[in-house]
Short mmCIF file of C-alpha atoms in Angstrom, two decimals:
data_model
loop_
_atom_site.label_atom_id
_atom_site.label_comp_id
_atom_site.label_asym_id
_atom_site.label_seq_id
_atom_site.Cartn_x
_atom_site.Cartn_y
_atom_site.Cartn_z
CA MET A 1 6.93 -19.79 0.03
CA ASN A 2 9.69 -18.19 2.11
CA PHE A 3 11.93 -15.31 1.02
CA TRP A 4 15.55 -14.27 1.49
CA CYS A 5 16.25 -10.57 0.94
CA GLU A 6 19.61 -9.02 0.15
CA ARG A 7 18.35 -6.01 2.12
CA ALA A 8 14.99 -5.42 3.75
CA TRP A 9 13.49 -2.34 5.35
CA LEU A 10 12.43 -3.56 8.79
CA PRO A 11 10.74 -1.43 11.49
CA ALA A 12 14.17 -0.74 13.02
CA GLY A 13 15.66 0.24 9.67
CA LEU A 14 17.51 -1.34 6.78
CA ALA A 15 18.94 -4.81 7.45
CA GLU A 16 20.99 -7.19 5.30
CA ARG A 17 20.54 -10.91 4.57
CA VAL A 18 17.00 -11.12 5.89
CA LEU A 19 15.07 -14.39 5.89
CA ILE A 20 11.28 -14.07 5.96
CA ARG A 21 9.30 -17.19 6.81
CA VAL A 22 5.63 -17.20 5.82
CA GLU A 23 2.60 -19.14 7.06
CA ASN A 24 -0.81 -18.75 5.40
CA GLY A 25 0.22 -15.52 3.75
CA VAL A 26 1.38 -13.94 7.03
CA ILE A 27 4.95 -13.29 8.14
CA ALA A 28 5.74 -15.87 10.81
CA ASN A 29 9.39 -15.06 11.47
CA VAL A 30 12.06 -12.55 10.43
CA SER A 31 15.73 -13.30 10.99
CA THR A 32 19.14 -12.65 9.45
CA VAL A 33 21.10 -15.54 7.92
CA ASP A 34 24.19 -15.59 5.72
CA THR A 35 23.31 -18.74 3.80
CA ILE A 36 20.12 -18.97 1.73
CA PRO A 37 18.17 -22.09 2.75
CA LEU A 38 17.05 -24.50 0.05
CA GLY A 39 13.68 -23.76 -1.49
CA VAL A 40 13.67 -20.10 -0.50
CA ARG A 41 13.09 -17.42 -3.14
CA ARG A 42 15.79 -14.77 -3.32
CA LEU A 43 14.73 -11.12 -3.61
CA HIS A 44 17.35 -8.76 -5.00
CA GLY A 45 17.95 -5.11 -4.18
CA VAL A 46 16.05 -3.41 -1.37
CA VAL A 47 12.82 -5.02 -0.16
CA VAL A 48 10.14 -2.76 1.33
CA PRO A 49 6.58 -3.47 2.47
CA GLY A 50 3.84 -3.46 -0.16
CA PHE A 51 2.63 0.02 -1.08
CA ALA A 52 -0.85 1.29 -0.19
CA ASN A 53 -2.54 3.38 -2.86
CA ALA A 54 -4.90 5.28 -0.58
CA HIS A 55 -6.83 7.17 -3.27
CA SER A 56 -7.91 5.80 -6.64
CA HIS A 57 -10.56 6.58 -9.23
CA ALA A 58 -9.96 3.56 -11.46
CA PHE A 59 -11.99 4.79 -14.42
CA HIS A 60 -9.94 8.02 -14.64
CA ARG A 61 -7.09 5.87 -16.04
CA ALA A 62 -8.87 6.05 -19.40
CA LEU A 63 -8.22 9.82 -19.44
CA ARG A 64 -4.43 9.51 -19.33
CA GLY A 65 -2.85 11.22 -22.30
CA ARG A 66 -6.17 12.64 -23.50
CA THR A 67 -6.53 15.89 -21.52
CA HIS A 68 -3.45 17.94 -22.36
CA ASP A 69 -4.58 20.01 -25.33
CA GLY A 70 -6.39 23.30 -24.95
CA GLY A 71 -5.25 24.16 -21.42
CA GLY A 72 -8.15 24.72 -19.06
CA THR A 73 -8.63 24.14 -15.34
CA PHE A 74 -9.69 21.42 -12.94
CA TRP A 75 -13.28 22.37 -13.70
CA THR A 76 -12.92 21.97 -17.48
CA TRP A 77 -11.03 18.70 -16.99
CA ARG A 78 -14.00 17.53 -14.93
CA GLU A 79 -16.30 17.78 -17.96
CA GLY A 80 -14.19 15.20 -19.79
CA MET A 81 -14.28 12.98 -16.74
CA TYR A 82 -18.07 13.18 -16.63
CA ALA A 83 -18.26 12.23 -20.30
CA LEU A 84 -16.18 9.15 -19.57
CA ALA A 85 -18.24 8.20 -16.51
CA SER A 86 -21.41 8.23 -18.62
CA LYS A 87 -19.99 5.43 -20.79
CA LEU A 88 -19.30 2.94 -18.01
CA THR A 89 -21.17 -0.31 -17.51
CA PRO A 90 -20.37 -2.86 -14.80
CA GLN A 91 -18.79 -5.10 -17.46
CA SER A 92 -16.63 -2.40 -19.08
CA TYR A 93 -15.64 -1.08 -15.65
CA TYR A 94 -14.53 -4.55 -14.58
CA ARG A 95 -12.30 -4.88 -17.64
CA LEU A 96 -10.79 -1.44 -17.14
CA ALA A 97 -10.32 -1.79 -13.38
CA ARG A 98 -8.75 -5.25 -13.74
CA ALA A 99 -6.10 -3.73 -16.01
CA VAL A 100 -5.63 -0.66 -13.79
CA TYR A 101 -5.21 -2.78 -10.68
CA GLY A 102 -2.82 -4.99 -12.65
CA GLU A 103 -0.77 -1.87 -13.42
CA MET A 104 -0.78 -1.08 -9.70
CA ALA A 105 0.39 -4.60 -8.83
CA LEU A 106 3.31 -4.28 -11.25
CA ALA A 107 4.25 -1.03 -9.46
CA GLY A 108 4.25 -2.66 -6.02
CA VAL A 109 0.78 -1.75 -4.74
CA SER A 110 -0.71 -4.46 -2.51
CA ALA A 111 -3.83 -2.55 -1.34
CA VAL A 112 -5.90 0.18 -2.99
CA GLY A 113 -8.59 2.53 -1.71
CA GLU A 114 -11.16 3.00 -4.46
CA PHE A 115 -13.09 6.27 -4.01
CA HIS A 116 -16.19 4.84 -5.66
CA TYR A 117 -19.02 7.08 -6.84
CA VAL A 118 -20.28 5.45 -10.06
CA HIS A 119 -23.21 3.70 -8.40
CA ASP A 120 -26.11 1.47 -9.18
CA ARG A 121 -28.86 0.21 -6.89
CA SER A 122 -27.73 -3.42 -7.04
CA ASN A 123 -24.06 -2.62 -6.30
CA GLU A 124 -22.96 -4.29 -9.54
CA PHE A 125 -20.25 -1.68 -10.05
CA GLY A 126 -18.88 -2.25 -6.55
CA TYR A 127 -18.68 -5.99 -6.95
CA ALA A 128 -17.14 -5.57 -10.41
CA LEU A 129 -14.32 -3.66 -8.71
CA ARG A 130 -13.95 -6.45 -6.16
CA GLU A 131 -13.53 -9.03 -8.91
CA ALA A 132 -11.04 -6.79 -10.69
CA ALA A 133 -8.90 -6.51 -7.55
CA LYS A 134 -9.11 -10.26 -6.95
CA ASP A 135 -7.93 -11.00 -10.48
CA ALA A 136 -5.06 -8.53 -10.11
CA GLY A 137 -4.01 -10.09 -6.81
CA ILE A 138 -4.35 -7.01 -4.60
CA ARG A 139 -6.65 -6.00 -1.75
CA LEU A 140 -9.40 -3.42 -2.18
CA THR A 141 -11.07 -0.99 0.16
CA LEU A 142 -14.27 0.12 -1.56
CA LEU A 143 -14.81 3.64 -0.26
CA ASP A 144 -18.43 3.92 -1.35
CA THR A 145 -19.04 7.61 -1.81
CA CYS A 146 -22.04 9.70 -0.87
CA TYR A 147 -22.70 12.19 -3.68
CA LEU A 148 -25.99 14.09 -3.44
CA ALA A 149 -25.53 17.54 -4.98
CA GLY A 150 -23.93 19.13 -8.03
CA GLY A 151 -22.50 21.90 -5.86
CA ILE A 152 -23.54 23.83 -2.77
CA ASP A 153 -27.28 24.48 -3.15
CA GLN A 154 -27.23 22.94 -6.66
CA PRO A 155 -28.99 19.77 -7.83
CA VAL A 156 -27.04 16.99 -9.52
CA ASN A 157 -26.80 17.34 -13.28
CA GLU A 158 -27.68 14.65 -15.80
CA VAL A 159 -24.38 12.80 -15.56
CA GLN A 160 -24.12 13.19 -11.78
CA GLN A 161 -27.49 11.53 -11.30
CA ARG A 162 -25.85 8.12 -11.57
CA PHE A 163 -23.54 9.08 -8.69
CA SER A 164 -26.42 9.96 -6.36
CA ASP A 165 -28.62 7.86 -4.08
CA GLY A 166 -30.94 10.84 -3.46
CA THR A 167 -30.42 11.01 0.31
CA ALA A 168 -27.74 10.03 2.79
CA GLU A 169 -30.12 7.50 4.32
CA ALA A 170 -30.66 5.81 0.96
CA TRP A 171 -26.89 5.80 0.39
CA ALA A 172 -26.30 4.18 3.79
CA SER A 173 -28.97 1.55 3.13
CA ARG A 174 -27.37 0.53 -0.16
CA VAL A 175 -23.82 0.51 1.21
CA GLY A 176 -25.01 -1.60 4.14
CA GLU A 177 -25.79 -4.39 1.68
CA LEU A 178 -22.13 -4.65 0.59
CA LYS A 179 -20.12 -7.38 2.31
CA SER A 180 -16.48 -7.27 3.35
CA ASP A 181 -14.27 -10.32 2.85
CA ASP A 182 -10.60 -11.24 2.47
CA VAL A 183 -10.35 -9.34 -0.84
CA MET A 184 -12.58 -6.30 -0.24
CA ARG A 185 -13.22 -4.11 2.79
CA VAL A 186 -16.17 -1.72 2.66
CA GLY A 187 -15.55 1.86 3.73
CA ALA A 188 -17.38 5.15 3.33
CA ALA A 189 -16.65 8.48 1.73
CA ILE A 190 -18.04 12.00 1.62
CA HIS A 191 -17.32 13.13 -1.91
CA SER A 192 -16.83 16.74 -0.80
CA VAL A 193 -18.67 19.53 0.98
CA ARG A 194 -19.87 20.51 -2.50
CA ALA A 195 -21.59 17.18 -3.06
CA VAL A 196 -23.03 16.47 0.41
CA PRO A 197 -25.27 19.15 1.95
CA ARG A 198 -24.58 20.36 5.47
CA ALA A 199 -27.60 18.57 6.95
CA GLU A 200 -26.49 15.22 5.49
CA LEU A 201 -22.81 15.30 6.50
CA SER A 202 -23.35 13.94 10.00
CA VAL A 203 -25.50 11.10 8.64
CA VAL A 204 -22.65 9.95 6.42
CA ALA A 205 -20.06 10.47 9.16
CA GLN A 206 -21.99 8.31 11.62
CA ALA A 207 -23.30 5.63 9.27
CA PHE A 208 -20.40 3.17 9.54
CA PRO A 209 -18.43 4.09 12.67
CA ASP A 210 -16.00 1.16 12.44
CA ALA A 211 -15.07 1.68 8.78
CA PRO A 212 -12.59 4.06 7.14
CA LEU A 213 -14.09 7.39 6.12
CA HIS A 214 -12.49 9.43 3.32
CA VAL A 215 -13.33 12.87 1.92
CA HIS A 216 -12.04 15.19 -0.81
CA LEU A 217 -11.01 18.32 1.09
CA SER A 218 -10.10 21.81 -0.12
CA GLU A 219 -8.67 20.63 -3.43
CA GLN A 220 -9.61 23.92 -5.12
CA PRO A 221 -9.82 27.50 -3.78
CA ALA A 222 -13.28 27.80 -5.37
CA GLU A 223 -14.55 25.08 -3.04
CA ASN A 224 -13.31 27.02 -0.01
CA GLU A 225 -14.85 30.26 -1.26
CA ALA A 226 -18.25 28.66 -1.90
CA CYS A 227 -18.25 26.97 1.50
CA LEU A 228 -17.35 30.16 3.33
CA ALA A 229 -20.03 32.09 1.46
CA ALA A 230 -22.73 29.51 2.19
CA TYR A 231 -21.88 28.48 5.74
CA GLY A 232 -19.35 30.91 7.14
CA LEU A 233 -16.99 27.95 7.67
CA THR A 234 -14.10 26.42 5.76
CA PRO A 235 -14.69 22.87 4.49
CA THR A 236 -12.57 21.58 7.37
CA GLY A 237 -14.65 23.58 9.85
CA LEU A 238 -17.84 22.22 8.33
CA LEU A 239 -16.60 18.63 8.61
CA HIS A 240 -15.54 19.28 12.19
CA GLU A 241 -19.03 20.60 13.00
CA ALA A 242 -20.52 17.40 11.53
CA GLY A 243 -18.31 15.12 13.61
CA ALA A 244 -16.54 13.81 10.52
CA LEU A 245 -12.95 14.34 11.70
CA SER A 246 -11.35 11.45 13.58
CA PRO A 247 -8.47 8.95 13.37
CA ARG A 248 -10.53 6.78 11.00
CA THR A 249 -10.93 9.72 8.59
CA THR A 250 -8.59 10.58 5.73
CA ALA A 251 -8.74 14.01 4.08
CA VAL A 252 -7.72 13.65 0.44
CA HIS A 253 -5.66 16.48 -1.10
CA ALA A 254 -5.92 18.89 1.87
CA THR A 255 -4.35 21.51 -0.37
CA HIS A 256 -5.73 24.95 0.49
CA LEU A 257 -5.86 25.01 4.29
CA THR A 258 -5.77 27.69 6.96
CA ALA A 259 -3.68 27.36 10.11
CA GLU A 260 -6.93 26.63 11.97
CA ASP A 261 -7.76 23.87 9.47
CA ILE A 262 -4.38 22.25 10.03
CA ALA A 263 -4.85 22.37 13.79
CA MET A 264 -8.32 20.78 13.54
CA LEU A 265 -7.12 17.99 11.27
CA GLY A 266 -4.01 17.24 13.30
CA GLY A 267 -5.74 17.58 16.67
CA SER A 268 -8.42 15.08 15.67
CA GLY A 269 -5.89 12.59 14.30
CA THR A 270 -7.44 12.86 10.83
CA GLY A 271 -5.10 11.54 8.16
CA ALA A 272 -4.12 13.42 5.01
CA CYS A 273 -3.72 11.68 1.66
CA PHE A 274 -1.61 13.53 -0.87
CA CYS A 275 -1.75 12.68 -4.58
CA PRO A 276 1.21 14.74 -5.86
CA THR A 277 1.22 13.70 -9.53
CA THR A 278 -2.52 14.36 -9.89
CA GLU A 279 -2.33 17.61 -7.95
CA ALA A 280 0.39 18.73 -10.36
CA ASP A 281 -1.45 17.48 -13.45
CA LEU A 282 -4.67 19.30 -12.50
CA ALA A 283 -2.85 22.45 -11.31
CA ASP A 284 -4.41 22.03 -7.86
CA GLY A 285 -1.53 23.45 -5.88
CA ILE A 286 0.78 22.12 -3.17
CA GLY A 287 -0.61 21.34 0.26
CA PRO A 288 1.10 21.81 3.65
CA ALA A 289 2.26 18.22 4.13
CA ARG A 290 4.99 18.88 6.70
CA GLU A 291 2.73 21.09 8.81
CA LEU A 292 -0.04 18.48 8.79
CA ALA A 293 2.35 15.72 9.82
CA ASP A 294 3.76 17.87 12.61
CA ALA A 295 0.23 18.71 13.79
CA GLY A 296 -0.63 15.02 14.16
CA SER A 297 -2.11 13.97 10.79
CA PRO A 298 -0.72 10.65 9.52
CA LEU A 299 0.19 10.99 5.83
CA SER A 300 -0.68 8.58 3.04
CA LEU A 301 -0.33 8.68 -0.74
CA GLY A 302 -2.60 8.00 -3.70
CA SER A 303 -2.51 8.04 -7.49
CA ASP A 304 -6.05 9.52 -7.80
CA GLN A 305 -6.68 10.04 -11.53
CA HIS A 306 -3.64 7.92 -12.49
CA ALA A 307 -1.69 10.49 -14.46
CA VAL A 308 0.93 7.91 -13.54
CA ILE A 309 0.69 4.78 -11.43
CA ASP A 310 3.99 4.81 -9.60
CA PRO A 311 4.11 4.86 -5.78
CA LEU A 312 7.82 5.67 -5.89
CA LEU A 313 7.20 8.79 -7.97
CA GLU A 314 4.37 9.83 -5.62
CA THR A 315 6.71 9.33 -2.68
CA ARG A 316 9.46 11.41 -4.22
CA ALA A 317 7.00 14.09 -5.34
CA LEU A 318 5.79 14.50 -1.76
CA GLU A 319 9.30 15.54 -0.75
CA HIS A 320 9.97 17.54 -3.92
CA ASP A 321 6.74 19.52 -3.56
CA GLU A 322 7.83 20.45 -0.05
CA ARG A 323 11.19 21.59 -1.39
CA LEU A 324 9.51 23.72 -4.05
CA ARG A 325 7.08 25.17 -1.52
CA THR A 326 9.63 26.03 1.16
CA GLY A 327 13.03 26.26 -0.51
CA GLN A 328 14.37 23.63 1.89
CA ARG A 329 15.62 20.08 1.26
CA GLY A 330 15.06 17.03 3.40
CA ARG A 331 11.59 17.96 4.61
CA PHE A 332 10.83 14.25 5.03
CA SER A 333 13.32 11.51 5.79
CA PRO A 334 13.31 8.36 3.62
CA ALA A 335 11.76 6.47 6.55
CA GLU A 336 8.93 9.02 6.81
CA LEU A 337 8.34 8.79 3.07
CA LEU A 338 8.15 5.01 3.27
CA ASP A 339 5.65 5.25 6.13
CA ALA A 340 3.40 7.44 3.96
CA ALA A 341 3.69 5.12 0.96
CA THR A 342 2.79 2.03 3.00
CA ARG A 343 0.03 3.32 5.28
CA HIS A 344 -2.41 0.43 4.93
CA SER A 345 -4.20 1.56 8.09
CA ALA A 346 -5.73 4.43 6.09
CA LEU A 347 -7.64 1.71 4.24
CA GLY A 348 -8.58 -0.41 7.24
CA TRP A 349 -6.08 -3.15 6.38
CA ASP A 350 -3.18 -4.45 8.43
CA GLY A 351 0.19 -4.15 6.72
CA GLY A 352 2.91 -1.72 5.83
CA ARG A 353 5.66 -3.39 7.81
CA ILE A 354 7.96 -6.40 7.57
CA GLU A 355 7.57 -8.13 10.92
CA PRO A 356 5.84 -11.20 12.35
CA GLY A 357 2.05 -10.97 12.26
CA ALA A 358 1.89 -8.66 9.25
CA PRO A 359 0.69 -9.79 5.82
CA CYS A 360 3.61 -10.88 3.70
CA ASP A 361 3.48 -7.98 1.23
CA LEU A 362 6.94 -7.33 -0.23
CA VAL A 363 8.32 -5.12 -3.01
CA ALA A 364 11.86 -5.79 -4.23
CA ILE A 365 13.42 -2.67 -5.80
CA SER A 366 16.45 -3.26 -7.99
CA CYS A 367 19.55 -1.25 -7.09
CA SER A 368 21.39 -1.92 -10.35
CA THR A 369 19.27 -0.23 -13.01
CA PRO A 370 20.29 2.92 -14.92
CA ARG A 371 18.16 4.91 -12.46
CA THR A 372 19.25 3.32 -9.19
CA ALA A 373 22.86 2.29 -9.85
CA GLY A 374 25.13 3.95 -7.31
CA SER A 375 22.34 4.93 -4.92
CA LEU A 376 22.84 4.28 -1.25
CA PRO A 377 20.31 1.53 -0.42
CA GLN A 378 18.66 3.67 2.25
CA GLN A 379 18.07 6.41 -0.33
CA VAL A 380 16.73 4.29 -3.20
CA LEU A 381 13.22 5.68 -2.62
CA LEU A 382 14.54 9.00 -3.91
CA THR A 383 15.91 7.51 -7.16
CA ALA A 384 13.78 4.50 -8.15
CA THR A 385 10.59 4.39 -10.20
CA ALA A 386 8.04 1.66 -10.82
CA SER A 387 10.26 0.48 -13.68
CA ASP A 388 12.79 -0.61 -11.03
CA VAL A 389 10.32 -2.86 -9.17
CA ASP A 390 11.65 -6.38 -9.70
CA THR A 391 9.31 -8.62 -7.67
CA VAL A 392 5.98 -8.02 -5.91
CA VAL A 393 4.60 -10.34 -3.25
CA VAL A 394 1.06 -10.00 -1.84
CA GLY A 395 -0.05 -12.26 0.99
CA GLY A 396 2.98 -14.49 0.51
CA ARG A 397 2.27 -15.04 -3.22
CA VAL A 398 4.36 -13.62 -6.05
CA VAL A 399 1.96 -11.57 -8.21
CA ALA A 400 4.52 -9.88 -10.47
CA ALA A 401 8.15 -10.42 -11.40
CA GLY A 402 10.41 -8.92 -14.02
CA GLY A 403 7.71 -6.47 -15.10
CA VAL A 404 5.22 -9.24 -15.91
CA HIS A 405 2.00 -9.96 -14.02
CA GLU A 406 1.89 -13.61 -13.04
CA THR A 407 -1.79 -14.17 -13.91
CA LEU A 408 -2.90 -11.24 -16.09
CA GLY A 409 0.01 -11.41 -18.50
CA ASP A 410 0.27 -8.40 -20.81
CA VAL A 411 -1.24 -5.58 -18.72
CA GLY A 412 -0.47 -3.04 -21.45
CA ARG A 413 -2.68 -4.95 -23.87
CA LEU A 414 -5.45 -5.24 -21.29
CA LEU A 415 -5.33 -1.49 -20.71
CA THR A 416 -5.34 -0.71 -24.42
CA ASP A 417 -8.32 -2.95 -25.11
CA ALA A 418 -10.35 -1.69 -22.14
CA ILE A 419 -9.69 1.99 -22.87
CA GLU A 420 -10.32 1.74 -26.59
CA GLU A 421 -13.61 0.02 -25.88
CA LEU A 422 -14.77 2.98 -23.80
CA TRP A 423 -13.78 5.64 -26.34
CA GLU A 424 -15.10 3.91 -29.47
#
């Protein structure tokens, strides 16, 4: 199938009347034509590349709307998350993740990075996630996560035992049995400096040198304080010592950083994944996104615990958090925001651009809804939400249109059934 776009965001900027020809799911040619050829599907509004959700915990979706009474902190929220994790089986996780990835597809996500730490020896959970992504029509990077400790110098607790392989070597052996294919890429993750002891960090960092490596970094001040007390280093400094910072690494959250941390991350080319709606929901704080970008850290975005699944809201929140933090507007241009929202390279996939040779991943955003009507097309990222996504194309195939998933059907019903099953 080929596509004609009223407007499309190309590498050189916004263009009108764009014809995209596709071969085997890959963009073969991009041109501008006034007349729509026969047999070509028309995409209305502004068409952007498919979004990359660089940080997901799919099972956290079952917590949405269930954690807002009684106040608390990140650490008390975590207890509810552990209770949910204890209920998961490969079968129930497949049903939940299929619905969650379907919700992502409706929102324009064409690739997701799953920060995966609910493990089993046979990798059943990992392959359940692969099947869920396949059914939803999106690509998956399984960031299989090393999780060995319950905190610095603390053993894993009863619930955390199912996250742990015992040693980094055992983790690497199990992950090495996972196979990448056209649906799933296998990557690695250090859960945090709390969960991987100092002696094991370098083992994880070096285990899969050609794969993406992600790590939760300085999400909470308490993590920084514990790390400084134990090692005399910030978490960033500890990762640097272990050789874990590099262009293939993405630091997730990167919230509470020193100037030296920012310089280390930027100087090593380590990316930074911000999850603004989760960081707000959990009262994490606001990280130094502009400073990291200026230092040399490529930015990406994730929905993390899925307080919402809406790449457009995450994109806008990245800019709005900067405005709140600094008292200045326009900290990121719309083009910079789009780059962050479509950074497929953080997940080891090609994509994030509309040009020949790239996967044909397209998101058509309507410009005539109550939210977007009147917006300049080049500023629609600052007004639209997932509700304004009209058509989603992944690998040249339409996976969602008019708010309906082409193969999964009623995603709301799938979510309801999967979540109720877990909480019964």
